[in-house]
Amino acid sequence: MTISKVTGISLALALFAMGGSALAQQMTAAQQDQRVHVNEIQVIGSHNSYHAGFPPSARKLMEMKNPKGLHGLDYQHAPLADQLSGGVRQIEIDVYADTKGGRYAHPAILNMVAKAGLPADPEFDPHHVMDKPGFKVLHVQDIDVRSTCMTLIACLTDVRSWSKQHPQHLPIFILIETKEGKPELPTSTTPEPFTAPVFDALDKEIRSVFKPKEMITPDDVRGNSATLVEAVHAGKWPTLAEARGKVIFLMDQRHVEPIYTEGHPSLRGRVLFTNAEPGAPDAAFTEENDGSLAEIDALVKQGYLVRTRSDESTDQARTDDTTRRDLALSSGAQMISTDYPASEPSRWTKYVVELPNGLVARCNPVTKPAGCVDKLLAPPISAR
């Protein structure tokens, strides 16, 4: 280290100790970023982040035909950029493969609304983006189909645009849920299966939006280690200094892991981190949506990224039951996913999921390095 650099740091620390200037705090935050790693923070995420909910007539139809189903689906989110501005740092996107285009262009609920004699809802796809090939974003084919961004490219473009406007943001975790399997109703559209070529296309589509230096990939974490799990156990997640302004893609389903990793041992050359069985060669991230506090914390201590949920199917939000939320917040899970982040509280009760004092992120309750200061990670939401 040069004398000038030492002098600069000393001056910054002196100013900070005196109550000092913005420059001093920036220098201190920069120093913290050099030693706090991606897996040593905790953020709030949104569940099914694209979900726009039901428009009026579709909602009325659901009330008549399937009120129990509506109960669990009766939530909605603002556009992704608004959620990010509100402090969310993990989003979730459901994707359906649509190699030829048009598979999801004419959802059955539109005809169901018409047959019920209800007024037509706003046009589903005025720009006909669903007719084109590419991955589509929706919750349940034919029924719950309204999204704030209808294609994966549109969703990712929104995130990238926000990222470019806020280049010093903490890493954004993007959870991808691949939707496939037999439909619940015999008349529903059958999703296209996620085969190895489809996963290749998924990686390609992500890379068409985000450049290599804008992402943290399994290759970046593995480095020279023999396997990804070895690197994770050795603490090789990037520091915040290396991760700011970037995104990290995570896979929701575990059952498709063998397909995604085929020909890509330890996820070599892949974009997404799999939802892997802890201990597997590709294990770096795992979901513990219903995991106990002890299970979550044990995984976090081993170096894994963990995502858990604080609420589900609108139940906790309707009754203001904070039991699950408070357990999640006390854990070391780096991502706590909710339908009710700070900017989108429950409309039935005061239920909301947020970090104390308007924090966007905090030092991880289980793995934070000594001396880690929450407020140096990001400005509080109230300060924006």
Coordinates of C-alpha atoms in Angstrom, one line a residue:
M1 CA 0.0 0.0 0.0
T2 CA 1.3 3.4 -0.9
I3 CA 1.9 6.3 1.6
S4 CA -0.7 8.4 -0.2
K5 CA -3.3 5.6 0.1
V6 CA -2.5 5.1 3.8
T7 CA -2.8 8.9 4.3
G8 CA -6.1 9.0 2.5
I9 CA -7.6 6.2 4.6
S10 CA -6.3 7.7 7.8
L11 CA -7.9 11.0 6.9
A12 CA -11.2 9.4 6.1
L13 CA -11.2 7.5 9.4
A14 CA -10.3 10.7 11.2
L15 CA -13.2 12.6 9.6
F16 CA -15.6 9.8 10.3
A17 CA -14.5 9.7 14.0
M18 CA -15.2 13.4 14.2
G19 CA -18.8 12.9 13.0
G20 CA -17.5 13.9 9.6
S21 CA -18.2 14.2 6.0
A22 CA -20.0 12.2 3.3
L23 CA -16.5 11.4 1.9
A24 CA -15.5 9.8 5.1
Q25 CA -18.6 7.6 5.2
Q26 CA -18.1 6.6 1.6
M27 CA -14.5 5.6 2.3
T28 CA -15.7 3.6 5.3
A29 CA -18.4 1.9 3.3
A30 CA -15.9 1.1 0.6
Q31 CA -13.6 -0.5 3.2
Q32 CA -16.5 -2.6 4.6
D33 CA -17.3 -3.7 1.0
Q34 CA -13.8 -5.2 0.7
R35 CA -14.4 -7.7 3.5
V36 CA -18.2 -8.4 3.6
H37 CA -19.2 -11.1 1.2
V38 CA -22.4 -11.7 -0.7
N39 CA -23.5 -14.5 1.7
E40 CA -22.9 -12.3 4.8
I41 CA -25.9 -10.0 4.3
Q42 CA -29.7 -10.4 4.6
V43 CA -32.3 -8.9 2.2
I44 CA -36.0 -8.9 1.6
G45 CA -37.3 -10.5 -1.5
S46 CA -40.7 -10.6 -3.3
H47 CA -42.5 -13.9 -4.2
N48 CA -43.8 -14.2 -7.8
S49 CA -42.6 -10.6 -8.3
Y50 CA -44.2 -10.2 -11.7
H51 CA -47.7 -11.1 -10.5
A52 CA -50.2 -8.4 -11.5
G53 CA -53.3 -10.1 -10.0
F54 CA -56.7 -10.5 -11.5
P55 CA -58.4 -7.7 -13.4
P56 CA -62.0 -7.0 -12.2
S57 CA -64.1 -9.4 -14.3
A58 CA -61.6 -12.3 -14.0
R59 CA -61.6 -11.7 -10.3
K60 CA -65.4 -11.8 -10.2
L61 CA -65.3 -15.0 -12.1
M62 CA -62.9 -16.6 -9.6
E63 CA -65.1 -15.4 -6.8
M64 CA -68.0 -17.3 -8.3
K65 CA -66.2 -20.4 -9.6
N66 CA -63.2 -20.9 -7.3
P67 CA -63.2 -18.7 -4.2
K68 CA -60.7 -21.0 -2.4
G69 CA -58.3 -20.7 -5.3
L70 CA -58.7 -16.9 -5.4
H71 CA -57.9 -16.8 -1.7
G72 CA -54.4 -18.0 -2.3
L73 CA -53.8 -15.9 -5.4
D74 CA -55.2 -12.6 -4.2
Y75 CA -52.0 -10.6 -4.2
Q76 CA -50.2 -8.4 -6.7
H77 CA -47.0 -6.6 -7.1
A78 CA -45.8 -3.3 -8.6
P79 CA -43.5 -3.3 -11.6
L80 CA -40.1 -4.7 -10.9
A81 CA -38.3 -1.4 -11.0
D82 CA -40.7 0.0 -8.4
Q83 CA -40.1 -2.9 -6.1
L84 CA -36.3 -2.4 -6.4
S85 CA -36.7 1.2 -5.6
G86 CA -38.8 0.2 -2.6
G87 CA -35.9 -1.9 -1.2
V88 CA -36.5 -5.4 -2.6
R89 CA -33.3 -7.1 -3.5
Q90 CA -34.5 -10.6 -4.4
I91 CA -37.1 -11.1 -7.1
E92 CA -38.8 -14.3 -8.4
I93 CA -39.8 -14.8 -12.0
D94 CA -41.8 -17.8 -13.3
V95 CA -41.0 -18.8 -16.8
Y96 CA -42.7 -21.0 -19.4
A97 CA -40.8 -22.3 -22.4
D98 CA -42.4 -21.2 -25.7
T99 CA -40.1 -22.3 -28.4
K100 CA -42.4 -21.6 -31.3
G101 CA -44.4 -18.8 -29.8
G102 CA -48.2 -18.5 -29.3
R103 CA -48.6 -21.3 -26.8
Y104 CA -49.9 -18.9 -24.1
A105 CA -51.3 -16.2 -26.4
H106 CA -55.0 -17.0 -25.8
P107 CA -55.7 -17.9 -22.2
A108 CA -58.9 -19.7 -21.5
I109 CA -60.0 -17.3 -18.8
L110 CA -60.7 -14.6 -21.5
N111 CA -63.4 -16.8 -23.0
M112 CA -64.6 -17.9 -19.6
V113 CA -65.2 -14.2 -18.6
A114 CA -67.1 -13.6 -21.9
K115 CA -69.3 -16.8 -21.5
A116 CA -70.2 -15.6 -17.9
G117 CA -71.5 -12.4 -19.4
L118 CA -69.0 -10.3 -17.5
P119 CA -67.5 -7.1 -19.0
A120 CA -64.3 -7.6 -20.9
D121 CA -61.2 -6.9 -18.9
P122 CA -58.3 -4.7 -20.3
E123 CA -56.8 -6.4 -23.3
F124 CA -54.5 -9.2 -22.3
D125 CA -51.7 -8.7 -24.9
P126 CA -52.2 -5.5 -26.9
H127 CA -48.7 -5.7 -28.4
H128 CA -48.9 -9.5 -29.3
V129 CA -45.6 -10.3 -27.5
M130 CA -47.1 -13.7 -26.6
D131 CA -47.2 -14.7 -30.2
K132 CA -43.4 -14.5 -30.5
P133 CA -41.0 -17.3 -29.5
G134 CA -39.2 -17.0 -26.2
F135 CA -39.8 -17.5 -22.5
K136 CA -43.1 -16.2 -21.1
V137 CA -43.8 -15.0 -17.6
L138 CA -47.1 -15.9 -15.9
H139 CA -48.3 -17.8 -12.9
V140 CA -50.9 -20.4 -13.9
Q141 CA -51.5 -21.0 -17.6
D142 CA -55.0 -20.1 -18.9
I143 CA -56.1 -18.8 -15.5
D144 CA -53.7 -16.6 -13.6
V145 CA -51.9 -15.0 -16.5
R146 CA -51.5 -11.2 -15.8
S147 CA -47.9 -10.1 -15.4
T148 CA -46.3 -6.7 -15.1
C149 CA -43.7 -8.0 -17.7
M150 CA -45.0 -10.7 -19.9
T151 CA -41.7 -12.1 -21.2
L152 CA -38.5 -13.0 -19.5
I153 CA -36.6 -10.6 -21.7
A154 CA -39.0 -7.8 -20.7
C155 CA -38.6 -8.5 -17.0
L156 CA -34.8 -8.7 -17.2
T157 CA -34.6 -5.6 -19.3
D158 CA -36.6 -3.7 -16.6
V159 CA -34.2 -5.0 -13.9
R160 CA -31.1 -4.1 -16.0
S161 CA -32.4 -0.6 -16.7
W162 CA -32.9 0.0 -13.0
S163 CA -29.5 -1.4 -12.3
K164 CA -27.8 0.9 -14.7
Q165 CA -29.6 3.9 -13.0
H166 CA -28.3 2.7 -9.6
P167 CA -24.8 1.3 -10.3
Q168 CA -23.8 0.9 -6.7
H169 CA -26.8 -1.2 -5.6
L170 CA -26.3 -4.4 -3.7
P171 CA -26.4 -7.6 -5.8
I172 CA -29.9 -8.4 -7.0
F173 CA -30.9 -12.1 -6.6
I174 CA -33.1 -13.3 -9.4
L175 CA -34.9 -16.5 -8.7
I176 CA -36.1 -18.3 -11.8
E177 CA -38.9 -20.9 -11.5
T178 CA -39.3 -23.2 -14.5
K179 CA -43.0 -24.1 -15.0
E180 CA -43.9 -27.4 -16.6
G181 CA -45.7 -30.6 -16.0
K182 CA -49.3 -31.7 -16.5
P183 CA -51.9 -29.0 -16.1
E184 CA -54.4 -29.1 -13.3
L185 CA -57.3 -29.0 -15.6
P186 CA -57.6 -31.3 -18.7
T187 CA -58.5 -28.4 -20.9
S188 CA -55.5 -26.3 -19.9
T189 CA -52.5 -25.7 -22.1
T190 CA -49.8 -28.3 -21.5
P191 CA -46.4 -26.6 -20.8
E192 CA -43.4 -27.3 -22.9
P193 CA -40.9 -29.4 -20.9
F194 CA -37.5 -28.0 -19.8
T195 CA -35.1 -30.2 -21.7
A196 CA -31.3 -29.6 -22.0
P197 CA -31.7 -27.6 -25.2
V198 CA -34.5 -25.5 -23.6
F199 CA -32.1 -24.8 -20.7
D200 CA -29.5 -23.8 -23.2
A201 CA -32.0 -21.4 -24.7
L202 CA -32.8 -20.0 -21.2
D203 CA -29.1 -19.3 -20.5
K204 CA -28.8 -17.7 -24.0
E205 CA -31.8 -15.5 -23.4
I206 CA -30.5 -14.3 -20.0
R207 CA -27.1 -13.5 -21.6
S208 CA -28.9 -11.5 -24.4
V209 CA -29.9 -9.0 -21.7
F210 CA -27.0 -9.1 -19.1
K211 CA -23.4 -8.9 -20.1
P212 CA -20.9 -11.2 -18.4
K213 CA -19.5 -8.5 -16.2
E214 CA -23.0 -7.6 -15.0
M215 CA -23.6 -11.1 -13.5
I216 CA -22.1 -13.3 -10.8
T217 CA -22.1 -16.9 -12.2
P218 CA -21.1 -20.3 -10.8
D219 CA -17.8 -20.0 -12.7
D220 CA -17.0 -16.7 -10.8
V221 CA -17.5 -18.4 -7.5
R222 CA -15.9 -21.7 -8.2
G223 CA -12.7 -20.2 -9.5
N224 CA -9.8 -22.7 -9.3
S225 CA -11.7 -25.0 -6.9
A226 CA -12.5 -28.5 -8.1
T227 CA -16.2 -28.1 -7.4
L228 CA -18.6 -25.3 -6.6
V229 CA -19.5 -26.7 -3.2
E230 CA -15.8 -26.8 -2.3
A231 CA -15.5 -23.1 -3.2
V232 CA -18.6 -22.3 -1.1
H233 CA -17.3 -24.1 1.9
A234 CA -14.0 -22.3 1.5
G235 CA -15.8 -18.9 1.7
K236 CA -15.2 -17.9 -1.9
W237 CA -18.4 -15.9 -2.5
P238 CA -17.5 -12.5 -4.0
T239 CA -17.2 -9.4 -1.7
L240 CA -19.7 -6.6 -2.0
A241 CA -17.0 -4.6 -3.6
E242 CA -17.0 -7.2 -6.4
A243 CA -20.7 -7.7 -6.4
R244 CA -22.3 -4.2 -6.4
G245 CA -24.2 -3.4 -9.6
K246 CA -24.6 -7.1 -10.5
V247 CA -27.2 -9.7 -10.6
I248 CA -27.2 -13.4 -9.4
F249 CA -29.5 -15.9 -11.0
L250 CA -30.8 -18.8 -8.9
M251 CA -33.0 -21.8 -9.9
D252 CA -36.2 -22.5 -7.9
Q253 CA -36.9 -26.2 -8.7
R254 CA -34.7 -29.0 -7.5
H255 CA -36.1 -31.7 -9.7
V256 CA -34.7 -30.2 -12.9
E257 CA -31.1 -29.9 -11.5
P258 CA -29.9 -33.1 -13.3
I259 CA -31.0 -31.7 -16.6
Y260 CA -29.4 -28.3 -16.1
T261 CA -26.1 -29.8 -14.9
E262 CA -25.8 -32.5 -17.6
G263 CA -22.6 -31.7 -19.4
H264 CA -21.9 -28.9 -17.0
P265 CA -20.2 -30.4 -13.9
S266 CA -20.3 -28.0 -11.0
L267 CA -22.3 -25.7 -13.3
R268 CA -19.3 -24.9 -15.5
G269 CA -20.5 -22.5 -18.2
R270 CA -24.0 -22.2 -16.7
V271 CA -25.7 -18.9 -15.7
L272 CA -27.9 -20.1 -12.8
F273 CA -27.0 -21.5 -9.4
T274 CA -29.1 -24.6 -8.9
N275 CA -31.4 -25.2 -5.9
A276 CA -29.0 -28.1 -5.0
E277 CA -29.0 -30.7 -2.3
P278 CA -26.4 -29.5 0.2
G279 CA -23.1 -31.3 -0.3
A280 CA -23.7 -32.0 -4.1
P281 CA -20.9 -30.8 -6.4
D282 CA -23.0 -27.9 -7.7
A283 CA -24.4 -26.9 -4.3
A284 CA -24.1 -23.2 -3.5
F285 CA -27.7 -22.2 -3.1
T286 CA -30.6 -24.0 -1.5
E287 CA -34.2 -23.2 -0.5
E288 CA -35.5 -23.8 3.0
N289 CA -39.0 -22.4 2.6
D290 CA -40.3 -24.5 5.5
G291 CA -36.9 -25.1 7.2
S292 CA -36.4 -24.8 10.9
L293 CA -34.2 -22.1 12.3
A294 CA -31.5 -24.7 13.2
E295 CA -31.5 -26.1 9.7
I296 CA -31.3 -22.7 8.0
D297 CA -28.5 -21.5 10.3
A298 CA -26.5 -24.7 9.9
L299 CA -26.6 -24.3 6.1
V300 CA -25.7 -20.6 6.2
K301 CA -22.7 -21.4 8.5
Q302 CA -21.4 -23.8 5.8
G303 CA -21.4 -21.0 3.2
Y304 CA -24.6 -21.7 1.3
L305 CA -27.0 -19.0 0.1
V306 CA -30.4 -19.7 1.5
R307 CA -33.8 -18.4 0.6
T308 CA -36.8 -18.9 2.9
R309 CA -40.4 -17.6 2.9
S310 CA -42.2 -15.5 5.6
D311 CA -45.7 -16.0 4.4
E312 CA -47.7 -18.0 1.9
S313 CA -51.1 -18.0 0.1
T314 CA -52.1 -14.7 1.7
D315 CA -52.9 -16.5 5.0
Q316 CA -50.5 -14.6 7.3
A317 CA -51.4 -11.3 5.7
R318 CA -55.1 -11.8 6.4
T319 CA -54.7 -12.6 10.1
D320 CA -51.5 -10.6 10.9
D321 CA -49.8 -13.8 12.0
T322 CA -46.2 -12.9 12.3
T323 CA -44.9 -16.2 13.7
R324 CA -43.3 -17.4 10.5
R325 CA -42.1 -13.9 9.5
D326 CA -40.3 -13.4 12.8
L327 CA -38.7 -16.8 12.6
A328 CA -37.4 -16.1 9.1
L329 CA -36.0 -12.7 10.1
S330 CA -34.2 -14.2 13.1
S331 CA -32.5 -16.8 10.9
G332 CA -29.4 -16.4 8.8
A333 CA -31.3 -16.9 5.5
Q334 CA -29.8 -14.3 3.1
M335 CA -33.2 -13.9 1.3
I336 CA -36.5 -13.7 3.0
S337 CA -39.3 -13.8 0.4
T338 CA -42.7 -12.3 0.9
D339 CA -45.8 -11.0 -0.9
Y340 CA -45.8 -8.0 1.4
P341 CA -42.5 -6.1 1.4
A342 CA -42.2 -2.6 2.9
S343 CA -43.7 -0.8 -0.1
E344 CA -46.6 -3.3 -0.4
P345 CA -48.1 -4.1 3.0
S346 CA -51.2 -6.2 3.5
R347 CA -54.5 -4.6 2.6
W348 CA -56.3 -6.6 5.3
T349 CA -54.1 -6.0 8.4
K350 CA -50.8 -4.3 9.3
Y351 CA -48.8 -7.3 8.2
V352 CA -45.6 -6.4 6.4
V353 CA -42.1 -7.9 6.1
E354 CA -39.2 -5.4 6.4
L355 CA -35.9 -5.0 8.1
P356 CA -35.6 -2.6 11.1
N357 CA -35.2 1.1 10.6
G358 CA -36.0 1.1 6.9
L359 CA -32.9 -0.9 6.0
V360 CA -32.5 -2.3 2.5
A361 CA -30.1 -4.9 3.8
R362 CA -28.4 -5.7 7.1
C363 CA -25.4 -7.7 8.2
N364 CA -26.4 -11.3 8.4
P365 CA -27.6 -12.2 11.9
V366 CA -25.6 -15.5 11.8
T367 CA -22.5 -14.9 9.7
K368 CA -21.8 -11.1 9.8
P369 CA -18.1 -10.2 10.1
A370 CA -17.0 -8.5 13.2
G371 CA -17.6 -4.7 12.9
C372 CA -20.1 -5.0 10.1
V373 CA -22.3 -1.9 10.1
D374 CA -25.8 -2.2 8.7
K375 CA -26.2 1.4 7.5
L376 CA -23.1 1.2 5.4
L377 CA -24.6 -1.5 3.2
A378 CA -27.2 0.8 1.6
P379 CA -29.1 3.9 2.3
P380 CA -32.4 3.3 4.2
I381 CA -35.5 3.3 2.1
S382 CA -36.7 6.4 3.9
A383 CA -33.6 8.3 2.8
R384 CA -34.3 7.7 -0.9

